[in-house]
Amino acid sequence: MKKLLAIGLALACTLSALATHAEDGYDMWLRYQPLNDTALIKDYRKQLGTLVAPDGPAVIESAAQELQRGISGLLAQPLERSDSLARRGSLVIGTPESSGLIASLGWEDRLAQQGPEGFLLETTRIGRRDVTVIASEGDSGVLYGAFHLLRLLQTQQAIDELAIAEAPRVQHRVVNHWDNLNRLVERGYAGLSLWEWGTLPEYNENPRYRDYARINASLGINGTAINNVNADPRILTDQFLEKVAALNEVFRQYGIKTYLSINYDSPRAFGDLDTADPLDPRVQQWWKDKAEQIYRHIPDLGGFLVKADSEGQPGPQGYGRNHADGANILADAVAPYGGVIFWRAFVYSPEQGDRFREAYDEFKPLDGKFRDNVIVQIKNGPIDFQPREPFSPLFGALKETNIMMELQVTQEYFGFSNHLAYQGPLFEEVLDADTHAKGEGSTVGKILGGEVFEYEQTGMAAVINPGTDRNWTGHPFVQSSWYAFGRMAWDYELSSEAIAEEWMRMTFTNDRRFLDPIGEVMTYSREAGVNYRNPLGLTHLFAQGHHYGPAPWYDEAERMDWTAWYYHRADEDGIGFDRTESGSNAIEQYHEPVREHFGNLDQIDEDYLLWFHHVGWDHTMNSGRTLWEELVLKYDEGVQQVRDMQAEWEKVQGLIDRERYEHVKALLEVQLRDAIRWRDSCVSYFQSLSGLPLPEGSREPEHDLEHYKKLEHTFYVPDPWHPKGNDRRVDY
């Protein structure tokens, strides 16, 4: 019966693939449309005529179904499943424990080197039969190997002499959702939350749940934190735990662990105690009892994600304790169940003279004081997911504390779902940054992988915030950043350029007439976003609350670090935040020679100039121009880059489906409008301070400064879930 069902599934997939239908982006990079190279299809069919997969393990069954779905669609014929080898062209998958054929290869030692999530993908022989083998020590490794083979087919690679051995470079590869229980998504720009709490737990067969798991598993992502870090305590009630358990049933079949964001004040919020002091024995027992309740519902829960003592969220500091005190009681509570604690290092207070310093100043003294099942989750930069930031000095500072990096896919500071801004170059920039923590070559990537310090646990996380939009992410190209995160979390040495081409081939077409121009667009799209927003090391010039449009003039708020002026410090004499010894001395948090590089005006990369130095408008740049001239020309360049993106997109008309082509074309019009507004707003404001004329050939802003100030809240997005409502002045 299982064979008949499998054949039926494969046939249905084939018919679906052959049917003509509009593309809407729902399938993302798992489209499995028939290949248009007949010679290649013929070769693939010879090698992949029959699937031999063991019965039983749920994750391996997911791999088998994905292979049938993918190969049937790509090769336009059903992939039959069998218990035995065919005369030729068998694809054999499994572990030595689940498959006698895999066990007969004697690969146990080789598989052990790759680990339970790694795999071998090889062309070999079993007996007298030529076979393609996907083998792993663990079920998840088989699934990841299956997706890797499908990736090769989708990108039209040769598979006749495969000899691939892969394993993930970090242990925890986790996506974070900022979803609220009312289904509104904080910093979400693609519809409502994916989780339909009202129909759970009875109905967990929503196809989006399974497809969401497939999408993540295809990248090797093995964890998902499903609710907002500004957590509603109700997530820990039996009512919601039953709902989470129903989702977890789906995720488990794809090797994905579920994590919960928790509110640190839960003992008080539930009315059980009058305190949440982590050193109070009653609080410690409360969390142990709560953990027992949670794991009774979800025995394989991954653990907790915690935002504490940040932006009004409760935490241990409210009781005179520190982050290690707070994290360790939670770690002790989940330890008996194999759980871990992701403790976010995104902290800052109004008392701090330089927000840049805060995370380092709070966490560095606690190095070595956290439990082994605590991982400190650090944003890539020291402020807040800005278009460009120097790497956080905590990377390389915590030598005895497990750490992981937190990146952002959802485009909070990159134009929401309206702008094309592939984040792969940003991710690559920070992963390749050399901390010099143990001399040259101590890159952030190697630190995260445990190659520099002997961490017990390693990881990377990304805030993705997909929603109910058919294409998951709003803008079709936001999908590329989700893809880039997953691939770099698997292997942090992959290049953003290679990942972009891989994504385009799978998502759009293998046609070089598309790949070459749009690959170039993707490469500079992030830099364009930097240039028309925050060039030369400027940062956080955004309108407060929504973070969409510009407001460099904003200088009055409940807290100064919630203003734009706090970050640029512009006046008639110059611009920039002095973080050298004459200022906040934040550069002291870096190792040499990074400290010297950032601190020396003659050495610093000008992309970071105004992050670390307050300089005069007449400061001479590497180009020979003054700072003022360079700043204006960078804004001009950003606008021109968007125009170039439009021109390149026009060239690919007819090479992809009309629906997605027209969608991106329309959004590029929006992006150009916004880029011009950013340029004109910032140039007008900074000119009002410098009093200098624009460089020759640079056009005057279309309106006066007061006009642009009135537009500050044109794109305001109210946050009904936040207690301050429309007067919110916080980041997340």
Tab-separated table of N, CA, C and O in Angstrom, residues 509 511-521 524 643-656 661 664-665 668:
chain	number	residue	atom	x	y	z
A	509	THR	N	15.477	30.576	-13.030
A	509	THR	CA	15.872	29.934	-14.286
A	509	THR	C	17.372	29.677	-14.286
A	509	THR	O	18.132	30.342	-13.575
A	511	ASP	N	19.010	30.107	-17.080
A	511	ASP	CA	19.394	30.870	-18.265
A	511	ASP	C	20.426	31.943	-17.884
A	511	ASP	O	20.155	32.824	-17.063
A	512	ARG	N	21.589	31.887	-18.516
A	512	ARG	CA	22.653	32.839	-18.186
A	512	ARG	C	22.254	34.267	-18.518
A	512	ARG	O	22.772	35.223	-17.926
A	513	ARG	N	21.327	34.451	-19.458
A	513	ARG	CA	20.869	35.800	-19.784
A	513	ARG	C	20.157	36.445	-18.602
A	513	ARG	O	20.070	37.680	-18.515
A	514	PHE	N	19.657	35.615	-17.700
A	514	PHE	CA	19.069	36.109	-16.453
A	514	PHE	C	20.105	36.125	-15.339
A	514	PHE	O	20.226	37.100	-14.595
A	515	LEU	N	20.856	35.050	-15.212
A	515	LEU	CA	21.770	34.881	-14.086
A	515	LEU	C	22.834	35.970	-14.020
A	515	LEU	O	23.150	36.478	-12.933
A	516	ASP	N	23.404	36.335	-15.154
A	516	ASP	CA	24.513	37.290	-15.140
A	516	ASP	C	24.076	38.692	-14.711
A	516	ASP	O	24.650	39.247	-13.758
A	517	PRO	N	23.066	39.292	-15.354
A	517	PRO	CA	22.692	40.649	-14.930
A	517	PRO	C	22.057	40.707	-13.545
A	517	PRO	O	22.354	41.610	-12.757
A	518	ILE	N	21.202	39.740	-13.210
A	518	ILE	CA	20.522	39.804	-11.912
A	518	ILE	C	21.463	39.364	-10.795
A	518	ILE	O	21.349	39.832	-9.657
A	519	GLY	N	22.418	38.512	-11.119
A	519	GLY	CA	23.445	38.192	-10.132
A	519	GLY	C	24.229	39.426	-9.748
A	519	GLY	O	24.555	39.647	-8.565
A	520	GLU	N	24.535	40.267	-10.730
A	520	GLU	CA	25.240	41.520	-10.441
A	520	GLU	C	24.362	42.450	-9.607
A	520	GLU	O	24.832	43.092	-8.658
A	521	VAL	N	23.086	42.527	-9.948
A	521	VAL	CA	22.155	43.348	-9.167
A	521	VAL	C	22.131	42.892	-7.712
A	521	VAL	O	22.200	43.713	-6.790
A	524	TYR	N	25.244	44.058	-5.639
A	524	TYR	CA	25.370	45.439	-5.150
A	524	TYR	C	24.096	45.984	-4.515
A	524	TYR	O	24.063	47.141	-4.066
A	643	ARG	N	18.344	52.909	-10.072
A	643	ARG	CA	18.001	53.069	-11.492
A	643	ARG	C	18.668	51.973	-12.331
A	643	ARG	O	18.071	51.437	-13.274
A	644	ASP	N	19.919	51.647	-11.974
A	644	ASP	CA	20.613	50.575	-12.690
A	644	ASP	C	19.910	49.235	-12.476
A	644	ASP	O	19.807	48.419	-13.408
A	645	MET	N	19.410	49.020	-11.273
A	645	MET	CA	18.676	47.790	-10.992
A	645	MET	C	17.435	47.697	-11.868
A	645	MET	O	17.109	46.628	-12.411
A	646	GLN	N	16.744	48.813	-12.012
A	646	GLN	CA	15.566	48.837	-12.885
A	646	GLN	C	15.941	48.493	-14.324
A	646	GLN	O	15.249	47.713	-14.989
A	647	ALA	N	17.037	49.083	-14.811
A	647	ALA	CA	17.447	48.850	-16.193
A	647	ALA	C	17.805	47.387	-16.421
A	647	ALA	O	17.447	46.795	-17.454
A	648	GLU	N	18.494	46.792	-15.464
A	648	GLU	CA	18.873	45.386	-15.598
A	648	GLU	C	17.638	44.482	-15.532
A	648	GLU	O	17.569	43.464	-16.231
A	649	TRP	N	16.694	44.844	-14.706
A	649	TRP	CA	15.474	44.038	-14.608
A	649	TRP	C	14.675	44.098	-15.910
A	649	TRP	O	14.087	43.098	-16.336
A	650	GLU	N	14.651	45.259	-16.542
A	650	GLU	CA	13.951	45.388	-17.824
A	650	GLU	C	14.512	44.392	-18.848
A	650	GLU	O	13.768	43.852	-19.676
A	651	LYS	N	15.807	44.126	-18.785
A	651	LYS	CA	16.458	43.262	-19.776
A	651	LYS	C	16.007	41.811	-19.685
A	651	LYS	O	16.132	41.063	-20.655
A	652	VAL	N	15.518	41.381	-18.520
A	652	VAL	CA	15.188	39.961	-18.351
A	652	VAL	C	13.710	39.681	-18.592
A	652	VAL	O	13.247	38.568	-18.349
A	653	GLN	N	12.973	40.669	-19.057
A	653	GLN	CA	11.560	40.433	-19.370
A	653	GLN	C	11.439	39.301	-20.387
A	653	GLN	O	12.142	39.270	-21.392
A	654	GLY	N	10.570	38.357	-20.120
A	654	GLY	CA	10.355	37.220	-20.996
A	654	GLY	C	11.194	36.009	-20.655
A	654	GLY	O	10.941	34.904	-21.155
A	655	LEU	N	12.207	36.202	-19.782
A	655	LEU	CA	13.059	35.074	-19.401
A	655	LEU	C	12.514	34.328	-18.192
A	655	LEU	O	12.926	33.200	-17.911
A	656	ILE	N	11.597	34.946	-17.447
A	656	ILE	CA	10.941	34.306	-16.307
A	656	ILE	C	9.446	34.548	-16.426
A	656	ILE	O	8.977	35.231	-17.344
A	661	TYR	N	7.914	38.699	-12.560
A	661	TYR	CA	8.613	39.791	-13.234
A	661	TYR	C	7.913	41.124	-12.963
A	661	TYR	O	8.551	42.117	-12.580
A	664	VAL	N	8.253	42.372	-9.201
A	664	VAL	CA	9.539	42.990	-8.879
A	664	VAL	C	9.676	44.336	-9.584
A	664	VAL	O	10.166	45.314	-9.005
A	665	LYS	N	9.217	44.405	-10.830
A	665	LYS	CA	9.294	45.669	-11.571
A	665	LYS	C	8.541	46.778	-10.834
A	665	LYS	O	9.053	47.912	-10.703
A	668	LEU	N	10.421	47.881	-7.709
A	668	LEU	CA	11.590	48.712	-7.996
A	668	LEU	C	11.195	50.170	-8.204
A	668	LEU	O	11.979	51.084	-7.904
